[in-house]
Tab-separated table of C-alpha atoms and ligand atoms in Angstrom:
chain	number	residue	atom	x	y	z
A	14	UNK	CA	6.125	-5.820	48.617
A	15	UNK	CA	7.072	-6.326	45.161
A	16	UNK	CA	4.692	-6.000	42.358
A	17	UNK	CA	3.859	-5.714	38.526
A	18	UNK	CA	1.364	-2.949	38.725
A	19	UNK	CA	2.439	-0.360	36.449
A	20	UNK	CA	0.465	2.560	35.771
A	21	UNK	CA	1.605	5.693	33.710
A	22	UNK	CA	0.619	9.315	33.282
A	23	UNK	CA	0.475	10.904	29.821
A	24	UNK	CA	0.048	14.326	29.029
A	25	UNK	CA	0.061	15.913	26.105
A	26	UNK	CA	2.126	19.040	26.006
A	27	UNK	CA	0.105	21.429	23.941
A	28	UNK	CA	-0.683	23.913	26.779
A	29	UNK	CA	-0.019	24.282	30.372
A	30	UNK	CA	-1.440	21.776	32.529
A	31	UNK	CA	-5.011	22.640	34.733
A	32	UNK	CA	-6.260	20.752	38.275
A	33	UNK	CA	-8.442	18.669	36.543
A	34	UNK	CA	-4.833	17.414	35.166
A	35	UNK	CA	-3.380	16.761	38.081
A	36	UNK	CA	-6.231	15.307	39.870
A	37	UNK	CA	-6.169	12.372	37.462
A	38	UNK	CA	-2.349	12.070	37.317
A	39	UNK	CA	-2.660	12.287	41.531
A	40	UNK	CA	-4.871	9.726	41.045
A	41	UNK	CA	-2.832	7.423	38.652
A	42	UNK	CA	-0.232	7.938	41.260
A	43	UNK	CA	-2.176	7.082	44.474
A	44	UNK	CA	-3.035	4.189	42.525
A	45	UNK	CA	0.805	2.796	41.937
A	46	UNK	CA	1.775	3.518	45.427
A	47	UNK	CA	-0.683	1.704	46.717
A	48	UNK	CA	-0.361	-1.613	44.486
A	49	UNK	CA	3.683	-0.909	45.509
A	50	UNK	CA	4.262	-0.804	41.845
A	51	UNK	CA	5.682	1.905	39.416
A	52	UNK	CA	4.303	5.052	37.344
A	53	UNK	CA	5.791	5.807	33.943
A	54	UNK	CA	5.582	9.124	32.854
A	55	UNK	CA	5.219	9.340	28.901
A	56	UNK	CA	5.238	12.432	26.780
A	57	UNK	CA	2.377	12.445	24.369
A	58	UNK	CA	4.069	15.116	22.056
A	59	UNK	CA	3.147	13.688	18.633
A	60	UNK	CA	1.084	16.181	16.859
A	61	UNK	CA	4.762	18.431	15.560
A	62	UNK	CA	2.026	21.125	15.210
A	63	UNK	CA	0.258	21.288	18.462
A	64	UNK	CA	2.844	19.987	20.540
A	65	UNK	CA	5.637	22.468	22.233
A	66	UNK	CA	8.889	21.191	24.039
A	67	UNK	CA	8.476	23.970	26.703
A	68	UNK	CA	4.990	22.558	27.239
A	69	UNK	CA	6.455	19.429	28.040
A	70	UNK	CA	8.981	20.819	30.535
A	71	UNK	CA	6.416	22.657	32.507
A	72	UNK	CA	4.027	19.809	32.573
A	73	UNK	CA	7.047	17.778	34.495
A	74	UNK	CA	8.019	21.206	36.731
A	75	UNK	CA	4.408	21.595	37.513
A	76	UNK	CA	3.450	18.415	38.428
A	77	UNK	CA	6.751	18.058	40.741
A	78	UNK	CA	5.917	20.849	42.295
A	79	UNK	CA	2.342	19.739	43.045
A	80	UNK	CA	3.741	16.756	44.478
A	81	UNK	CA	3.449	13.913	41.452
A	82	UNK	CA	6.620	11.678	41.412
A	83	UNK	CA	7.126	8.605	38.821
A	84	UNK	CA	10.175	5.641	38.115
A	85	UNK	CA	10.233	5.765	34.436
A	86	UNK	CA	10.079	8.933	32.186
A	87	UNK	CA	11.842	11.345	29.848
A	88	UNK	CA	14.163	13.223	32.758
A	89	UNK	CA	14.494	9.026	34.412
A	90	UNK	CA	14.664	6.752	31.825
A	91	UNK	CA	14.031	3.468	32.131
A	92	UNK	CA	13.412	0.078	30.783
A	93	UNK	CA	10.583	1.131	28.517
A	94	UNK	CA	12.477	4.245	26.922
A	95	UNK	CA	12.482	6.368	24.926
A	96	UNK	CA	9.527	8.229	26.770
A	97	UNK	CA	8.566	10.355	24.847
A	98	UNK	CA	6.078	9.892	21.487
A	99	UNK	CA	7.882	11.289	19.136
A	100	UNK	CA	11.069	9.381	19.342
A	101	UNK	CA	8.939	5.754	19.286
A	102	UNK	CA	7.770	6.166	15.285
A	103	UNK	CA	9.242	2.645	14.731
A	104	UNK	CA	6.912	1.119	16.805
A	105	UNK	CA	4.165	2.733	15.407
A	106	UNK	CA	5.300	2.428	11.894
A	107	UNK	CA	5.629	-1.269	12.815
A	108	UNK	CA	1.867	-2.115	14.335
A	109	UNK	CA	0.605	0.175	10.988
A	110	UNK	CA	2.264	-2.370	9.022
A	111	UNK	CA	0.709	-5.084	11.054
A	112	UNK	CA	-2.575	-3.811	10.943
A	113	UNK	CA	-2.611	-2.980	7.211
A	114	UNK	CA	-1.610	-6.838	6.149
A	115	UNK	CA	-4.188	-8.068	8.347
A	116	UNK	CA	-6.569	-6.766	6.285
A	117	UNK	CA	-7.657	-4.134	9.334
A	118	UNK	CA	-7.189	-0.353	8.123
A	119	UNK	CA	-7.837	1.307	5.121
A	120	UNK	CA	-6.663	4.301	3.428
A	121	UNK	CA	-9.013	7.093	3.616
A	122	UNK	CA	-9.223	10.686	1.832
A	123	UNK	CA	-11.653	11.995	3.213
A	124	UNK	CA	-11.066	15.150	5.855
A	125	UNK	CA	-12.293	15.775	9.453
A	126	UNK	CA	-15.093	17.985	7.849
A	127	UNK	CA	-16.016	16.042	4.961
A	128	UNK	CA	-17.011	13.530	7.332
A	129	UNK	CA	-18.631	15.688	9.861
A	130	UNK	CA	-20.791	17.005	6.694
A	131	UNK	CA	-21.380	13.863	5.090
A	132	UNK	CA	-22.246	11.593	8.559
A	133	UNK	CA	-25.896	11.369	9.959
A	134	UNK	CA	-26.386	13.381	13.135
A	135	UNK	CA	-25.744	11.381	15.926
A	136	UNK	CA	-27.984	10.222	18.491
A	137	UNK	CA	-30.434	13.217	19.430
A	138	UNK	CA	-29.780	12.305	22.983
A	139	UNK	CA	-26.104	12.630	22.925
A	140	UNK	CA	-24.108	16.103	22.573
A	141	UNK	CA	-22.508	16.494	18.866
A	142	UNK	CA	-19.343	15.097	19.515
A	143	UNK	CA	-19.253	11.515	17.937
A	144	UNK	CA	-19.421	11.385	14.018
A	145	UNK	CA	-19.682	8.177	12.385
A	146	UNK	CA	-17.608	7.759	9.519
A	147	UNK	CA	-20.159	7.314	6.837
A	148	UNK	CA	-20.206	3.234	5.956
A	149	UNK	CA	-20.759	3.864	2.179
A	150	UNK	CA	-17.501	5.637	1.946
A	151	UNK	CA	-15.519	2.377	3.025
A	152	UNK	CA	-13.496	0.872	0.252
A	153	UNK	CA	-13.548	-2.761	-0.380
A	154	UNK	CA	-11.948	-5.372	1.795
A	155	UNK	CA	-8.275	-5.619	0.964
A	156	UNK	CA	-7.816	-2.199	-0.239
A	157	UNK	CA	-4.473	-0.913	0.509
A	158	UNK	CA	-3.182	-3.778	1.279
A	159	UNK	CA	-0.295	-2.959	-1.399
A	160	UNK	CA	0.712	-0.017	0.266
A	161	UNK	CA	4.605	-0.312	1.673
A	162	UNK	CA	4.055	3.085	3.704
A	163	UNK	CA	1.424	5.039	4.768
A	164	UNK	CA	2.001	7.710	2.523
A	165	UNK	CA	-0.023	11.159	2.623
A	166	UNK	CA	-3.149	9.659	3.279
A	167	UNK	CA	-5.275	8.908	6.615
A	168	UNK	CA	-5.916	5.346	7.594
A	169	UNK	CA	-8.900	4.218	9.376
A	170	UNK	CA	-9.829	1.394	11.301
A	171	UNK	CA	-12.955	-0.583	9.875
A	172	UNK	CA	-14.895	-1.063	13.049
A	173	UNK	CA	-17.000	-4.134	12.929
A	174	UNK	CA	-20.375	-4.521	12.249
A	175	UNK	CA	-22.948	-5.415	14.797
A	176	UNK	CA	-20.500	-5.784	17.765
A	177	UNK	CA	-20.464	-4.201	21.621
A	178	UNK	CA	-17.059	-3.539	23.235
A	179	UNK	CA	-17.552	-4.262	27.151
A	180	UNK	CA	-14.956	-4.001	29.385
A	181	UNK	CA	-15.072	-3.675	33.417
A	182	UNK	CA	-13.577	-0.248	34.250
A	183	UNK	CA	-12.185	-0.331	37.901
A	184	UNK	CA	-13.772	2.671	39.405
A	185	UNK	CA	-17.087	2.425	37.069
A	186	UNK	CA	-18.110	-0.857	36.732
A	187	UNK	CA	-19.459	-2.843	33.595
A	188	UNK	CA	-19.416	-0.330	29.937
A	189	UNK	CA	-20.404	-1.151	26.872
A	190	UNK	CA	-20.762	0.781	23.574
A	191	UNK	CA	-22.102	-0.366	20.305
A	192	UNK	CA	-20.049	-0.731	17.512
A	193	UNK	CA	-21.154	1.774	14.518
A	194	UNK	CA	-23.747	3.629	16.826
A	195	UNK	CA	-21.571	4.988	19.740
A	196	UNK	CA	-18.076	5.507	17.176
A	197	UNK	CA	-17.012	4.386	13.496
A	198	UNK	CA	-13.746	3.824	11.590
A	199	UNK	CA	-11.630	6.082	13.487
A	200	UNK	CA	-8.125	7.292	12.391
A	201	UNK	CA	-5.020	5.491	13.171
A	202	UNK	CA	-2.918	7.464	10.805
A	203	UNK	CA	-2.781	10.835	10.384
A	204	UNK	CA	-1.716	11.866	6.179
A	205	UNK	CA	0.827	14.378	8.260
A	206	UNK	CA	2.795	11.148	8.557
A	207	UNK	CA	2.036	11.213	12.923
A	208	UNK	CA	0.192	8.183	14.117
A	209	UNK	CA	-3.365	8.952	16.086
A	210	UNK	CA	-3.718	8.850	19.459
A	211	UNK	CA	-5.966	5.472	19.643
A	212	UNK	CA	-2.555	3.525	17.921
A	213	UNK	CA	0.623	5.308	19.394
A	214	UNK	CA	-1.101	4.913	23.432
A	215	UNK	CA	-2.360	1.037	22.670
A	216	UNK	CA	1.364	0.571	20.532
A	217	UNK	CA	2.590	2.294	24.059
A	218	UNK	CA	1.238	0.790	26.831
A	219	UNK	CA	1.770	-2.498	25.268
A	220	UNK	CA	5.228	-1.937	25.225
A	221	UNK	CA	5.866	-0.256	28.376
A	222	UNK	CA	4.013	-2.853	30.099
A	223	UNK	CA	1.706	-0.740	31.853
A	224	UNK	CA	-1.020	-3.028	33.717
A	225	UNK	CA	-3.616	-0.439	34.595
A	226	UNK	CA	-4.728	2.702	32.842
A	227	UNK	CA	-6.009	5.848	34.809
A	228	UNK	CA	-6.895	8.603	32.616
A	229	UNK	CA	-10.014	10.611	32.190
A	230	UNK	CA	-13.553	9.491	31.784
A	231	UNK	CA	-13.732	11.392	28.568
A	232	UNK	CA	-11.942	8.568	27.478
A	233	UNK	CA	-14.596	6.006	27.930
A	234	UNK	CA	-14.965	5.534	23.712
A	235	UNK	CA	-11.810	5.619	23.254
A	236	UNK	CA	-11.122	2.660	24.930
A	237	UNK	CA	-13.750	0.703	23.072
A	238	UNK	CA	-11.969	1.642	20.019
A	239	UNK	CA	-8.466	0.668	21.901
A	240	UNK	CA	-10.151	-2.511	22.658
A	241	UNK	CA	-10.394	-3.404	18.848
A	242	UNK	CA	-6.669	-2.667	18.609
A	243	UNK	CA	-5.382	-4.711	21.019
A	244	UNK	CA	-7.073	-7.378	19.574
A	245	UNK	CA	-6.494	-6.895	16.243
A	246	UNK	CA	-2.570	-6.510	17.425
A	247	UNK	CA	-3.377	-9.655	19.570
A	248	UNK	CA	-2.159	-7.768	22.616
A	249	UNK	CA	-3.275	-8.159	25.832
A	250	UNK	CA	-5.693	-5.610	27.211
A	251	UNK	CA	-4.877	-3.617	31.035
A	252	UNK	CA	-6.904	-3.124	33.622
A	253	UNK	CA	-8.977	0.854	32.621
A	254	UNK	CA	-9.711	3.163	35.348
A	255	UNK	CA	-11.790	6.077	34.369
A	256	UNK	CA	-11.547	9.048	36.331
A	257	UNK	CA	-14.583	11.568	37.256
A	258	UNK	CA	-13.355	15.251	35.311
A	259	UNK	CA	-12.771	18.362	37.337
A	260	UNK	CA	-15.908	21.204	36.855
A	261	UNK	CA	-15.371	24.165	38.102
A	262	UNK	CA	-18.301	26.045	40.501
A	263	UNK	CA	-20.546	26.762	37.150
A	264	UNK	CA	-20.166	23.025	36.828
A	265	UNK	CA	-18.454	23.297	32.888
A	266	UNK	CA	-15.658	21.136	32.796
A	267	UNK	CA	-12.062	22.217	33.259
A	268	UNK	CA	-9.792	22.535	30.059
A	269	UNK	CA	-6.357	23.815	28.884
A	270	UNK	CA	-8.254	27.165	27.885
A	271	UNK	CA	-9.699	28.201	31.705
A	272	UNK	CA	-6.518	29.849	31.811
A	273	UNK	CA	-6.681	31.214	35.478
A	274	UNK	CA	-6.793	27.440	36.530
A	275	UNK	CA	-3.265	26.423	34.944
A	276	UNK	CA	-0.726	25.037	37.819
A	277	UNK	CA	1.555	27.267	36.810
A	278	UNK	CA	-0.581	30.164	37.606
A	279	UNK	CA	-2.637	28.483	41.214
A	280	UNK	CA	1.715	28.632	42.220
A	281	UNK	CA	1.952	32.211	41.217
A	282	UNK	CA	-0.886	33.214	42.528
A	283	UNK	CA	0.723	31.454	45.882
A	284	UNK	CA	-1.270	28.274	46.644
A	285	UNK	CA	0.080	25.399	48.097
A	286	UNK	CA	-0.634	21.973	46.351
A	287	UNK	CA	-1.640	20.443	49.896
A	288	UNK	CA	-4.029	23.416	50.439
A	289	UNK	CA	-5.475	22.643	46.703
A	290	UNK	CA	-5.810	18.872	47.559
A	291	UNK	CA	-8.434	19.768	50.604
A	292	UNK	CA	-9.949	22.016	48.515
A	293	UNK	CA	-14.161	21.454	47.833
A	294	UNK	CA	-13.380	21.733	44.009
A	295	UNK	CA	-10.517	18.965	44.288
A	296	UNK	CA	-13.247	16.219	45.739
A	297	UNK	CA	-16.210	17.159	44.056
A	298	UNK	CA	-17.222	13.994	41.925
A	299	UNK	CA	-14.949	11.844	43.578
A	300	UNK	CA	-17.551	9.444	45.358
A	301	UNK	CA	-15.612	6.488	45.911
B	420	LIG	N1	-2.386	12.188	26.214
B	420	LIG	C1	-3.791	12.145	26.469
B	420	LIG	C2	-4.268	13.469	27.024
B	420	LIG	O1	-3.467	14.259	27.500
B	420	LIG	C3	-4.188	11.090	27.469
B	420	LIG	C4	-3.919	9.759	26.953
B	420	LIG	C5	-4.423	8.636	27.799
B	420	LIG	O2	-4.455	8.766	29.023
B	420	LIG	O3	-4.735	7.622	27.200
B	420	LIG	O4	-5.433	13.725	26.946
């Protein structure tokens, strides 16, 4: 059966990789096998500072070794190459460029913590995580517009007002969030000179084609704000599906940090990936 489902995994090689990792990239996979289509593999190795290359080569040995297998990727190639991030600046220099004449983004000096200080607590409900970029500290339509580069500076996004992103996410059904309540101008330039994440993945999977994305549901805001660049790129949109995350038994969520965890280590330690598939921990939130 031939088919144009294309999915991708994308990790970003600042730390060894953890189950909850893998259970989304298993996912991603199950999910191209089954459509009979293919599975990139990209390299999301853009932050120079964060970023390491022998991360990167143990997120590919691990996840072979667990049992993950794509078409397209750094160690492949492929049609879509070059996979990794940090040899596609071009691209992402290009959509800037786009996005800046269009009247879109905006150069911004303000830091990470100025704006944490500066913005309104957000909702009471919600955990701390989402700061709104204060809307008094926009500059007027049009500014920037001059610029030929980016330059040291961060560029942000000027979300619009009164608007709610809905999509239909595959696994979770009809999402919405609200424009200036749930996330403000976000970054799509970083004044390092590295594009964010929300423009090099939407420049990305754009370009590689990919038709459905499986990543984390952490992710759920970020692909409202994705949403806004695809249009504003006039791109076409793929299909989202958002992934329950991995807790371990005290129910806190799995990261890079819960060392003991780490692929590489469940391998030393002498666990087999099948064994770790069966496991309670490896099907807890996965309803469907
Ligand atoms: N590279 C991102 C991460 O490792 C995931 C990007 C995505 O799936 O959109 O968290």
């Amino acid at each position: 059966m031939s088919s144009h489902y294309r999915g991708r995994i994308a990790p970003t090689p600042t730390g060894y990789l953890h189950l909850g990792h893998a259970r989304t990239f298993w996912i991603a996979m199950e999910r191209a096998v089954e459509a009979g289509g293919t599975l990139v593999y990209r390299d999301e190795d853009l932050d120079p500072e964060r970023c390491k290359p022998e991360f990167a080569a143990a997120a590919m040995e691990d996840l072979r070794w667990f049992g993950c297998d794509w078409q397209e990727g750094p160690d492949l190639g492929g049609p879509s190459g070059p996979y990794r991030q940090s040899e596609r600046h071009s691209l992402f220099l290009h959509a800037w460029e786009r996005l800046k004449n269009a009247g879109y983004i905006y150069p911004c000096d303000k830091s990470r913590k100025d704006v944490a200080r500066a913005a309104q607590a957000p909702h009471a409900d919600e955990e701390a995580s989402e700061v709104i970029y204060p809307e008094h500290w926009r500059p007027p339509l049009g500014h920037g517009r001059a610029a030929s580069q980016p330059g040291p500076t961060n560029w942000r996004f000027r979300v619009p007002d009164e608007r709610t992103i809905q999509f239909d996410d595959v696994r979770l059904g009809p999402c919405a969030f609200e424009c200036l309540r749930d996330f403000g101008d976000f970054l799509v330039w970083r004044k390092d000179g590295v594009p964010a994440y929300e423009l090099a993945v939407v420049v990305d999977d754009a370009a590689m084609e990919i038709s459905e994305v499986v990543r984390g549901e952490d992710l759920l805001i970020s692909t409202a704000r994705q949403l806004l660049l695809y249009e504003a790129l006039g791109l076409k949109p793929p299909e989202f599906y958002h992934t329950p995350l991995l807790c371990d038994t005290s129910g806190q969520r799995l990261a890079k940090r819960n060392r003991s965890l780490t692929l590489r280590e469940l391998r030393e330690a002498g666990h087999q990936p099948e064994s770790l598939r069966q496991s309670e921990d490896w099907w807890s939130g996965l309803d469907d």
